[in-house]
Every structure is written in structure tokens, then in C-alpha cells.
Amino acid sequence: MSGIYIHIPFCKQACHYCDFHFSTSLKKKEEMVQALLTEIEMRKDEFANQEVATIYFGGGTPSILSVSEIEQLIQQVYTHYTVVDTPEITLEANPDDLQPNVFVQYKNIGINRLSIGVQSFFEEDLQLMNRAHNATEASICIEEATKYFDNITIDLIYGIPNMSNQRWLQNIQTALDFGIPHISSYALTVEPKTALANFIAKGTVPDVDDAVAQEHFYILVATLAAHGFVHYELSNFGKPDYFSKNNTAYWLGKKYIGIGPSAHSYNGTQRSWNVTNNTKYIKAITTGVLPSETETLSVTDRYNEAVMTGLRTIWGVSVARVASEFGAQYKTYLLEQASKPIENGLLTLETNNEETVLKTTAKGKFLADGLASDLFLLNLE
């Protein structure tokens, strides 16, 4: 099973923390949609022997497109690819775009999962981040969405300057009160060259505090666990049967095609990425050229990725898989490097059904990415 990701590179305004590829000008929106339709067709042979199980609209802000434009893109996938009977079709959306009449229209064109970028239910947080919606719109849109969609995830950000533990807990509780079955939650990070980085450098906004973010993370983990959520990936929590099929496929190393400017693709041995420029992307696609670069992954690259993705998830890193896919020396290296964090209670080796798996402990979860980097093999074969 494979997936198709479609990047919609437009937003109404720039969030202060964001460094994703997007444009706040919609002048090229129609041209972009046509280019996306063309790229979908151009790349059909890459999945000639694959079934598409997930279609994911990310961005940017996909909900900035009209319903008919989204429908065209979905139909183009169905026209040129073999799609499973009940694919997961996710649309990322912002609360200010989700007017009450749009939910039925989304369902009618095949959208069956909504990913809503709430980030916070508090006005001061939204203003600091320069979100396009306000707190009232966040609550109203969730209330309306749950009338039409069962499979909904919302994004929440923690570690925001001046956010108390109490306010963070209220954010979580608000989501729970709406009956949301999936939450994706991330620590606020300061990316170079963003407005947030500039404000912090000038002293107009306090810097983020890693200790506060870590405390918020453990509040999140404990609260959601008490309400029946499974912490199945470092930043993702879902009720049983509500895990993101699209994102799970990424973490388990499944193949996917990324459509649109800046979108990445993976075929099992190679990664490719499209040009990060709307004008260059449209021009190239219009002339029948795919504007992408490709990297062939070495065995070491693939080992490192397996470690990184595995430690972020409940599935962990299979020791047997490391040996069979990458070689005995990688297994030996993995276990040697893991010995100290195991001793320190950050990692653990679990054996289930005769399979030994390396996982993070509750103490080590927040440090998963750093722990993974300590297990990387840096010398290339």
C-alpha cells in the first residue's frame, strides 16, 4: 500500500513560527492547480504496481482551495492510479476556512478525515503566533466539524512563551470535551529567519524554554493516556482505530509520491524532492519537466532513518529487521550504542512473540530524536 501527498503552497498569512514552503499571494492559484493535476498524471508510472491507500492534502493551507479544485485533484488520482476501496483522504484545514456549509461538500467529494490547525484555544497564543483564526472560530469550527466527521485530528502547540501549565491543560481538556479522537501536538520551535526568531532576538517575545516544553509534554502524555489515547508516535496520540494511516505509512517506511512544490517522495531506496519555488515549479511542469532532485540512499542512510522513525513510534526498532536489512554489523553497532541509554532508563529492549524491539521508555520519549542521533552510524560504507 502506498500514499500520495499533495502540497498546497498557499496561506492567507504567514504564521510567525512557520518555515514551510508557502505563498500568501493567490495570483498563481489556478495555474498551480493545473500544474498539480499535470504532475499527478506525469508520475502515474511510479505506482504502476502499487495500490494507493492514502491521499493527503498538506501545506500551506489546503482548505484555501475551493471544493471543486480539491475534487479535481482527488479525481485525477482516481483516474491515473489504482486506489483501494476505502482510502484515507485527509484535508488539512484552518478554522477560519471551515464554514458550516463546507463539511457536507467535503464529504461528498470523498474527504473522510480532517486535520484542523487549531494550535491553541486561547486568543493570546493565536495572536503571538499570528494565526489567521481567533479562539472563537477555533471552537465553533470544531463544534460544527464533529457534526459531520468522526475522523478528526487537531494540532496543538505547547511550550509557547508565557503559557502556564494550567492553560496548556485547558487546551487539552477543550479538545477532549469536543470528543476529538486524534491529537497531533508539537513543541513550539524557533526556526531561523522566521518572524518568531526575529522577535526573540529583539527581546519583544520571550525565548522558548525547553524545560517548560518538556513539562507540557509530560502533562499531555499523562492526560491523554488517562482518556484512552494511544501515544503511537512522538507527536501523535489517537484513540484505537484513529491512527493516521498516512503518517503511519511514513514511519513504517512505505512508498509515497509527493506532488507539488517542495513535496518529497520515497520509493524504498531513493528520496526525491521538488523545487521550492512556485513559479519555477509551474514553469517546469508546464513544459513537461519534473523539477526535482533525487538522492539514492546508502545502507547507512536507510539504517539511520529506520532508527529515527522507529524510536519515535510504539513499534520501536526491530533488532532482527536491522540485521536482515542492513547487516550483522549494524545490529552489533545498534546494541552497543544503545547499552548506555538502556542503563540510564531511556531505552529498553522488549521481547514479544520472539521478536526483540528497541523502544524509548516513558522517561526517554521526549528525548527520542536525540537518542536516535546517538545511535546513528556516521561513517558511510
Short mmCIF file of C-alpha atoms in Angstrom, two decimals:
data_model
loop_
_atom_site.label_atom_id
_atom_site.label_comp_id
_atom_site.label_asym_id
_atom_site.label_seq_id
_atom_site.Cartn_x
_atom_site.Cartn_y
_atom_site.Cartn_z
CA MET A 1 0.00 0.00 0.00
CA SER A 2 1.29 3.45 -0.91
CA GLY A 3 0.31 7.05 -0.42
CA ILE A 4 0.06 10.31 -2.33
CA TYR A 5 0.80 13.62 -0.66
CA ILE A 6 -0.36 16.83 -2.38
CA HIS A 7 1.25 20.07 -1.21
CA ILE A 8 -0.90 23.20 -1.47
CA PRO A 9 1.59 26.09 -1.15
CA PHE A 10 -0.75 28.94 -0.19
CA CYS A 11 -1.74 30.60 3.09
CA LYS A 12 -3.80 33.67 3.95
CA GLN A 13 -1.00 34.98 6.14
CA ALA A 14 2.36 33.85 7.50
CA CYS A 15 2.44 32.34 10.97
CA HIS A 16 5.36 33.75 12.93
CA TYR A 17 6.91 30.34 13.64
CA CYS A 18 6.45 28.68 10.24
CA ASP A 19 9.26 27.84 7.81
CA PHE A 20 7.27 25.56 5.46
CA HIS A 21 7.03 26.48 1.80
CA PHE A 22 4.01 28.67 1.00
CA SER A 23 2.96 31.94 -0.58
CA THR A 24 0.44 34.47 0.71
CA SER A 25 -0.30 35.57 -2.86
CA LEU A 26 -3.06 33.63 -4.61
CA LYS A 27 -2.33 35.06 -8.06
CA LYS A 28 -0.98 31.75 -9.33
CA LYS A 29 -3.57 29.53 -7.64
CA GLU A 30 -5.34 28.43 -10.82
CA GLU A 31 -2.03 27.79 -12.58
CA MET A 32 -0.83 25.84 -9.56
CA VAL A 33 -3.90 23.58 -9.53
CA GLN A 34 -3.38 22.82 -13.21
CA ALA A 35 0.29 22.04 -12.57
CA LEU A 36 -0.64 19.70 -9.70
CA LEU A 37 -3.11 17.91 -11.95
CA THR A 38 -0.40 17.52 -14.57
CA GLU A 39 2.20 16.22 -12.12
CA ILE A 40 -0.25 13.63 -10.79
CA GLU A 41 -0.64 12.28 -14.32
CA MET A 42 3.07 12.59 -15.16
CA ARG A 43 4.06 10.33 -12.29
CA LYS A 44 1.47 7.57 -12.65
CA ASP A 45 4.04 5.01 -13.83
CA GLU A 46 5.87 5.26 -10.48
CA PHE A 47 2.92 3.46 -8.89
CA ALA A 48 2.11 1.16 -11.82
CA ASN A 49 2.19 -1.85 -9.49
CA GLN A 50 1.03 -0.10 -6.32
CA GLU A 51 -2.33 0.50 -4.70
CA VAL A 52 -2.91 3.95 -3.24
CA ALA A 53 -4.27 3.67 0.30
CA THR A 54 -3.98 7.31 1.41
CA ILE A 55 -4.35 10.72 -0.20
CA TYR A 56 -3.19 13.60 1.96
CA PHE A 57 -3.63 17.32 1.27
CA GLY A 58 -0.98 19.27 3.20
CA GLY A 59 0.52 22.69 3.03
CA GLY A 60 0.37 25.56 3.33
CA THR A 61 -3.35 25.63 3.78
CA PRO A 62 -5.23 23.15 1.55
CA SER A 63 -8.60 24.48 2.70
CA ILE A 64 -7.77 27.68 0.85
CA LEU A 65 -8.71 25.81 -2.35
CA SER A 66 -12.32 25.64 -3.49
CA VAL A 67 -14.20 22.39 -3.06
CA SER A 68 -14.25 21.92 -6.84
CA GLU A 69 -10.45 22.33 -7.05
CA ILE A 70 -9.92 19.72 -4.34
CA GLU A 71 -12.36 17.41 -6.10
CA GLN A 72 -10.45 17.75 -9.39
CA LEU A 73 -7.25 16.67 -7.66
CA ILE A 74 -8.89 13.68 -6.00
CA GLN A 75 -10.49 12.58 -9.28
CA GLN A 76 -7.15 12.91 -11.06
CA VAL A 77 -5.63 10.42 -8.62
CA TYR A 78 -8.53 8.00 -9.20
CA THR A 79 -8.15 8.40 -12.97
CA HIS A 80 -4.46 7.56 -13.12
CA TYR A 81 -3.80 5.29 -10.12
CA THR A 82 -5.25 2.14 -8.59
CA VAL A 83 -6.94 3.27 -5.38
CA VAL A 84 -8.15 0.92 -2.64
CA ASP A 85 -11.88 0.72 -1.94
CA THR A 86 -11.81 2.89 1.18
CA PRO A 87 -8.73 5.13 1.08
CA GLU A 88 -8.00 7.55 3.88
CA ILE A 89 -8.34 11.02 2.32
CA THR A 90 -7.16 13.76 4.68
CA LEU A 91 -7.53 17.50 4.24
CA GLU A 92 -5.55 19.92 6.39
CA ALA A 93 -7.74 22.92 7.14
CA ASN A 94 -7.71 26.11 9.17
CA PRO A 95 -10.69 27.03 11.36
CA ASP A 96 -11.38 30.31 9.52
CA ASP A 97 -11.93 28.38 6.26
CA LEU A 98 -14.37 25.88 7.75
CA GLN A 99 -17.76 27.47 7.29
CA PRO A 100 -20.75 25.27 8.30
CA ASN A 101 -21.84 24.57 4.72
CA VAL A 102 -18.46 23.20 3.64
CA PHE A 103 -18.45 19.96 5.65
CA VAL A 104 -21.15 18.22 3.61
CA GLN A 105 -19.39 19.31 0.43
CA TYR A 106 -16.10 17.83 1.64
CA LYS A 107 -17.79 14.52 2.47
CA ASN A 108 -19.46 14.44 -0.94
CA ILE A 109 -16.11 14.65 -2.77
CA GLY A 110 -14.53 11.86 -0.70
CA ILE A 111 -12.75 13.63 2.15
CA ASN A 112 -13.10 11.36 5.19
CA ARG A 113 -10.55 12.80 7.59
CA LEU A 114 -9.98 16.40 8.67
CA SER A 115 -6.76 17.74 10.17
CA ILE A 116 -7.63 21.09 11.73
CA GLY A 117 -4.86 23.53 12.62
CA VAL A 118 -6.23 24.89 15.88
CA GLN A 119 -2.82 25.25 17.66
CA SER A 120 -4.49 26.84 20.70
CA PHE A 121 -7.95 27.72 22.00
CA PHE A 122 -6.57 30.90 23.64
CA GLU A 123 -6.54 34.28 21.93
CA GLU A 124 -3.17 35.42 23.31
CA ASP A 125 -1.44 32.33 21.92
CA LEU A 126 -3.04 32.71 18.49
CA GLN A 127 -2.05 36.38 18.30
CA LEU A 128 1.53 35.62 19.29
CA MET A 129 1.72 33.00 16.52
CA ASN A 130 -0.11 35.27 14.02
CA ARG A 131 -2.72 32.65 13.22
CA ALA A 132 -5.46 33.65 10.74
CA HIS A 133 -8.26 32.48 13.05
CA ASN A 134 -9.30 33.53 16.52
CA ALA A 135 -10.25 31.49 19.58
CA THR A 136 -13.98 31.75 18.93
CA GLU A 137 -13.58 30.48 15.36
CA ALA A 138 -11.49 27.56 16.66
CA SER A 139 -14.26 26.36 18.98
CA ILE A 140 -17.11 26.99 16.56
CA CYS A 141 -15.46 25.11 13.69
CA ILE A 142 -14.67 22.08 15.88
CA GLU A 143 -18.25 22.01 17.14
CA GLU A 144 -19.54 22.07 13.56
CA ALA A 145 -16.98 19.61 12.21
CA THR A 146 -17.90 16.94 14.75
CA LYS A 147 -21.49 17.00 13.47
CA TYR A 148 -20.33 15.71 10.09
CA PHE A 149 -16.97 14.00 10.61
CA ASP A 150 -15.99 11.27 13.03
CA ASN A 151 -12.34 11.05 12.00
CA ILE A 152 -10.87 14.41 13.06
CA THR A 153 -7.43 15.37 14.30
CA ILE A 154 -6.42 18.75 15.61
CA ASP A 155 -2.98 20.31 16.04
CA LEU A 156 -1.99 21.83 19.38
CA ILE A 157 1.29 23.60 20.15
CA TYR A 158 2.91 23.57 23.58
CA GLY A 159 5.91 25.40 25.02
CA ILE A 160 4.52 28.76 23.85
CA PRO A 161 6.10 31.70 25.73
CA ASN A 162 4.02 32.67 28.78
CA MET A 163 1.83 29.55 28.52
CA SER A 164 1.26 28.20 32.03
CA ASN A 165 0.73 24.52 32.82
CA GLN A 166 -2.88 25.35 33.66
CA ARG A 167 -3.54 27.00 30.31
CA TRP A 168 -1.92 24.10 28.48
CA LEU A 169 -4.09 21.64 30.39
CA GLN A 170 -7.17 23.70 29.49
CA ASN A 171 -6.20 23.46 25.82
CA ILE A 172 -6.04 19.67 26.07
CA GLN A 173 -9.28 19.48 28.02
CA THR A 174 -11.10 21.62 25.45
CA ALA A 175 -10.12 19.17 22.71
CA LEU A 176 -11.26 16.26 24.87
CA ASP A 177 -14.58 17.94 25.60
CA PHE A 178 -15.28 18.05 21.85
CA GLY A 179 -14.66 14.28 21.62
CA ILE A 180 -11.75 14.61 19.19
CA PRO A 181 -10.27 11.09 18.62
CA HIS A 182 -6.78 12.18 17.49
CA ILE A 183 -4.40 14.94 18.54
CA SER A 184 -1.10 15.93 16.96
CA SER A 185 0.94 18.09 19.31
CA TYR A 186 4.30 19.77 18.84
CA ALA A 187 6.64 21.92 20.88
CA LEU A 188 6.98 25.45 19.55
CA THR A 189 10.37 25.61 17.84
CA VAL A 190 12.26 28.68 16.75
CA GLU A 191 13.32 28.24 13.13
CA PRO A 192 15.99 30.52 11.63
CA LYS A 193 14.82 33.52 9.59
CA THR A 194 11.23 33.32 10.88
CA ALA A 195 9.40 36.28 12.40
CA LEU A 196 9.42 34.50 15.76
CA ALA A 197 13.22 34.18 15.68
CA ASN A 198 13.45 37.89 14.91
CA PHE A 199 11.10 38.86 17.76
CA ILE A 200 13.06 36.74 20.24
CA ALA A 201 16.36 38.22 19.06
CA LYS A 202 14.95 41.73 19.62
CA GLY A 203 13.60 40.78 23.03
CA THR A 204 9.98 41.58 22.18
CA VAL A 205 8.96 37.95 22.75
CA PRO A 206 10.47 35.68 25.44
CA ASP A 207 12.56 32.78 24.19
CA VAL A 208 11.07 29.30 24.34
CA ASP A 209 12.06 27.27 27.39
CA ASP A 210 12.93 23.61 26.82
CA ALA A 211 12.19 22.75 30.45
CA VAL A 212 8.68 24.21 30.14
CA ALA A 213 8.12 22.36 26.85
CA GLN A 214 9.21 19.10 28.45
CA GLU A 215 6.83 19.65 31.37
CA HIS A 216 3.98 20.39 28.93
CA PHE A 217 4.84 17.22 27.02
CA TYR A 218 4.51 15.01 30.10
CA ILE A 219 1.23 16.72 31.04
CA LEU A 220 -0.02 15.93 27.54
CA VAL A 221 1.10 12.29 27.67
CA ALA A 222 -0.45 11.64 31.08
CA THR A 223 -3.72 13.42 30.35
CA LEU A 224 -4.36 11.73 27.03
CA ALA A 225 -3.38 8.30 28.36
CA ALA A 226 -5.99 8.75 31.11
CA HIS A 227 -8.60 9.35 28.40
CA GLY A 228 -7.80 6.24 26.36
CA PHE A 229 -5.44 7.71 23.77
CA VAL A 230 -2.51 5.68 22.46
CA HIS A 231 0.76 7.60 22.19
CA TYR A 232 1.71 5.86 18.96
CA GLU A 233 4.26 8.39 17.70
CA LEU A 234 6.25 11.08 19.46
CA SER A 235 3.86 13.88 18.42
CA ASN A 236 0.71 11.85 17.74
CA PHE A 237 -1.99 10.47 20.00
CA GLY A 238 -5.00 8.54 18.79
CA LYS A 239 -7.89 6.52 20.10
CA PRO A 240 -7.78 2.90 18.83
CA ASP A 241 -8.71 2.77 15.11
CA TYR A 242 -7.99 6.50 14.68
CA PHE A 243 -4.26 6.46 13.99
CA SER A 244 -3.29 8.42 10.87
CA LYS A 245 -2.83 5.81 8.13
CA ASN A 246 -0.92 8.34 6.02
CA ASN A 247 1.63 9.24 8.68
CA THR A 248 1.92 5.68 9.97
CA ALA A 249 2.93 4.61 6.47
CA TYR A 250 5.75 7.20 6.51
CA TRP A 251 7.10 5.94 9.82
CA LEU A 252 6.93 2.32 8.69
CA GLY A 253 8.89 3.06 5.51
CA LYS A 254 6.09 2.70 2.95
CA LYS A 255 6.39 4.29 -0.50
CA TYR A 256 4.79 7.63 -1.29
CA ILE A 257 4.71 10.26 -4.02
CA GLY A 258 4.84 13.94 -3.11
CA ILE A 259 3.03 16.24 -5.55
CA GLY A 260 3.65 19.99 -5.67
CA PRO A 261 6.47 22.45 -4.94
CA SER A 262 8.77 21.33 -2.08
CA ALA A 263 7.00 17.96 -1.81
CA HIS A 264 9.16 14.92 -1.03
CA SER A 265 8.81 11.36 -2.37
CA TYR A 266 10.21 7.98 -1.31
CA ASN A 267 10.36 4.72 -3.28
CA GLY A 268 12.17 2.48 -0.82
CA THR A 269 15.72 3.23 -1.93
CA GLN A 270 15.59 6.84 -3.13
CA ARG A 271 14.25 10.15 -1.88
CA SER A 272 13.36 12.99 -4.21
CA TRP A 273 12.07 16.50 -3.66
CA ASN A 274 10.52 19.10 -5.92
CA VAL A 275 11.82 22.62 -6.33
CA THR A 276 10.81 25.01 -3.54
CA ASN A 277 9.56 27.81 -5.77
CA ASN A 278 6.03 28.16 -7.11
CA THR A 279 6.93 29.95 -10.33
CA LYS A 280 9.76 27.55 -11.22
CA TYR A 281 7.57 24.57 -10.37
CA ILE A 282 4.68 25.72 -12.59
CA LYS A 283 7.01 26.62 -15.48
CA ALA A 284 8.78 23.25 -15.40
CA ILE A 285 5.59 21.18 -15.13
CA THR A 286 4.02 23.17 -17.97
CA THR A 287 6.92 22.20 -20.21
CA GLY A 288 6.67 18.53 -19.22
CA VAL A 289 9.67 18.52 -16.87
CA LEU A 290 9.54 17.27 -13.29
CA PRO A 291 11.57 19.85 -11.31
CA SER A 292 13.03 17.51 -8.73
CA GLU A 293 16.30 16.25 -7.32
CA THR A 294 16.93 12.64 -6.30
CA GLU A 295 19.17 11.07 -3.68
CA THR A 296 19.91 7.35 -3.61
CA LEU A 297 20.05 6.23 0.00
CA SER A 298 23.01 4.20 1.16
CA VAL A 299 22.58 1.27 3.52
CA THR A 300 23.77 3.55 6.31
CA ASP A 301 21.21 6.20 5.37
CA ARG A 302 18.42 3.65 5.48
CA TYR A 303 19.63 2.27 8.82
CA ASN A 304 19.69 5.77 10.31
CA GLU A 305 16.18 6.50 9.05
CA ALA A 306 14.87 3.21 10.43
CA VAL A 307 16.32 4.09 13.84
CA MET A 308 14.95 7.63 13.77
CA THR A 309 11.41 6.69 12.74
CA GLY A 310 11.32 3.54 14.87
CA LEU A 311 12.24 5.24 18.13
CA ARG A 312 9.53 7.85 17.58
CA THR A 313 6.82 5.18 17.46
CA ILE A 314 5.27 2.49 19.64
CA TRP A 315 6.60 -0.10 17.19
CA GLY A 316 10.22 0.67 18.01
CA VAL A 317 13.26 -0.65 16.14
CA SER A 318 13.23 -4.36 15.37
CA VAL A 319 16.67 -5.80 16.07
CA ALA A 320 16.02 -8.69 13.68
CA ARG A 321 14.99 -6.27 10.92
CA VAL A 322 18.20 -4.28 11.37
CA ALA A 323 20.23 -7.48 10.98
CA SER A 324 18.31 -8.77 7.96
CA GLU A 325 18.00 -5.50 6.03
CA PHE A 326 21.30 -3.80 6.86
CA GLY A 327 23.68 -6.49 8.07
CA ALA A 328 25.01 -8.04 11.28
CA GLN A 329 27.47 -5.19 11.84
CA TYR A 330 24.58 -2.72 12.08
CA LYS A 331 22.83 -4.89 14.68
CA THR A 332 26.03 -5.06 16.70
CA TYR A 333 26.54 -1.31 16.46
CA LEU A 334 22.91 -0.61 17.43
CA LEU A 335 23.06 -2.74 20.57
CA GLU A 336 26.46 -1.36 21.59
CA GLN A 337 25.30 2.26 21.22
CA ALA A 338 22.02 1.53 22.98
CA SER A 339 23.65 -0.01 26.07
CA LYS A 340 24.26 3.25 27.95
CA PRO A 341 20.78 4.80 27.37
CA ILE A 342 19.29 1.42 28.37
CA GLU A 343 21.35 1.56 31.57
CA ASN A 344 20.11 5.13 32.14
CA GLY A 345 16.47 4.09 31.76
CA LEU A 346 15.89 5.98 28.49
CA LEU A 347 15.68 2.98 26.16
CA THR A 348 14.52 -0.57 26.70
CA LEU A 349 14.71 -3.88 24.84
CA GLU A 350 11.34 -5.65 24.76
CA THR A 351 10.73 -9.17 23.51
CA ASN A 352 7.29 -10.06 22.17
CA ASN A 353 6.48 -13.14 20.08
CA GLU A 354 10.18 -13.95 19.97
CA GLU A 355 10.96 -10.53 18.40
CA THR A 356 13.27 -8.14 20.23
CA VAL A 357 12.49 -4.46 19.77
CA LEU A 358 14.34 -1.36 20.95
CA LYS A 359 11.99 1.33 22.29
CA THR A 360 12.07 4.53 24.28
CA THR A 361 10.88 4.39 27.87
CA ALA A 362 8.39 6.86 29.33
CA LYS A 363 11.41 8.79 30.63
CA GLY A 364 13.08 8.78 27.21
CA LYS A 365 10.13 9.66 24.96
CA PHE A 366 10.67 13.41 24.93
CA LEU A 367 14.32 12.79 24.04
CA ALA A 368 13.58 10.33 21.21
CA ASP A 369 15.20 12.35 18.42
CA GLY A 370 18.36 12.95 20.41
CA LEU A 371 18.56 9.31 21.43
CA ALA A 372 18.16 8.27 17.80
CA SER A 373 21.02 10.52 16.70
CA ASP A 374 23.26 8.83 19.28
CA LEU A 375 22.53 5.51 17.54
CA PHE A 376 23.25 6.79 14.04
CA LEU A 377 26.15 5.33 12.11
CA LEU A 378 28.01 8.31 10.65
CA ASN A 379 30.66 6.62 8.51
CA LEU A 380 29.33 5.74 5.05
CA GLU A 381 30.05 2.35 3.52
#
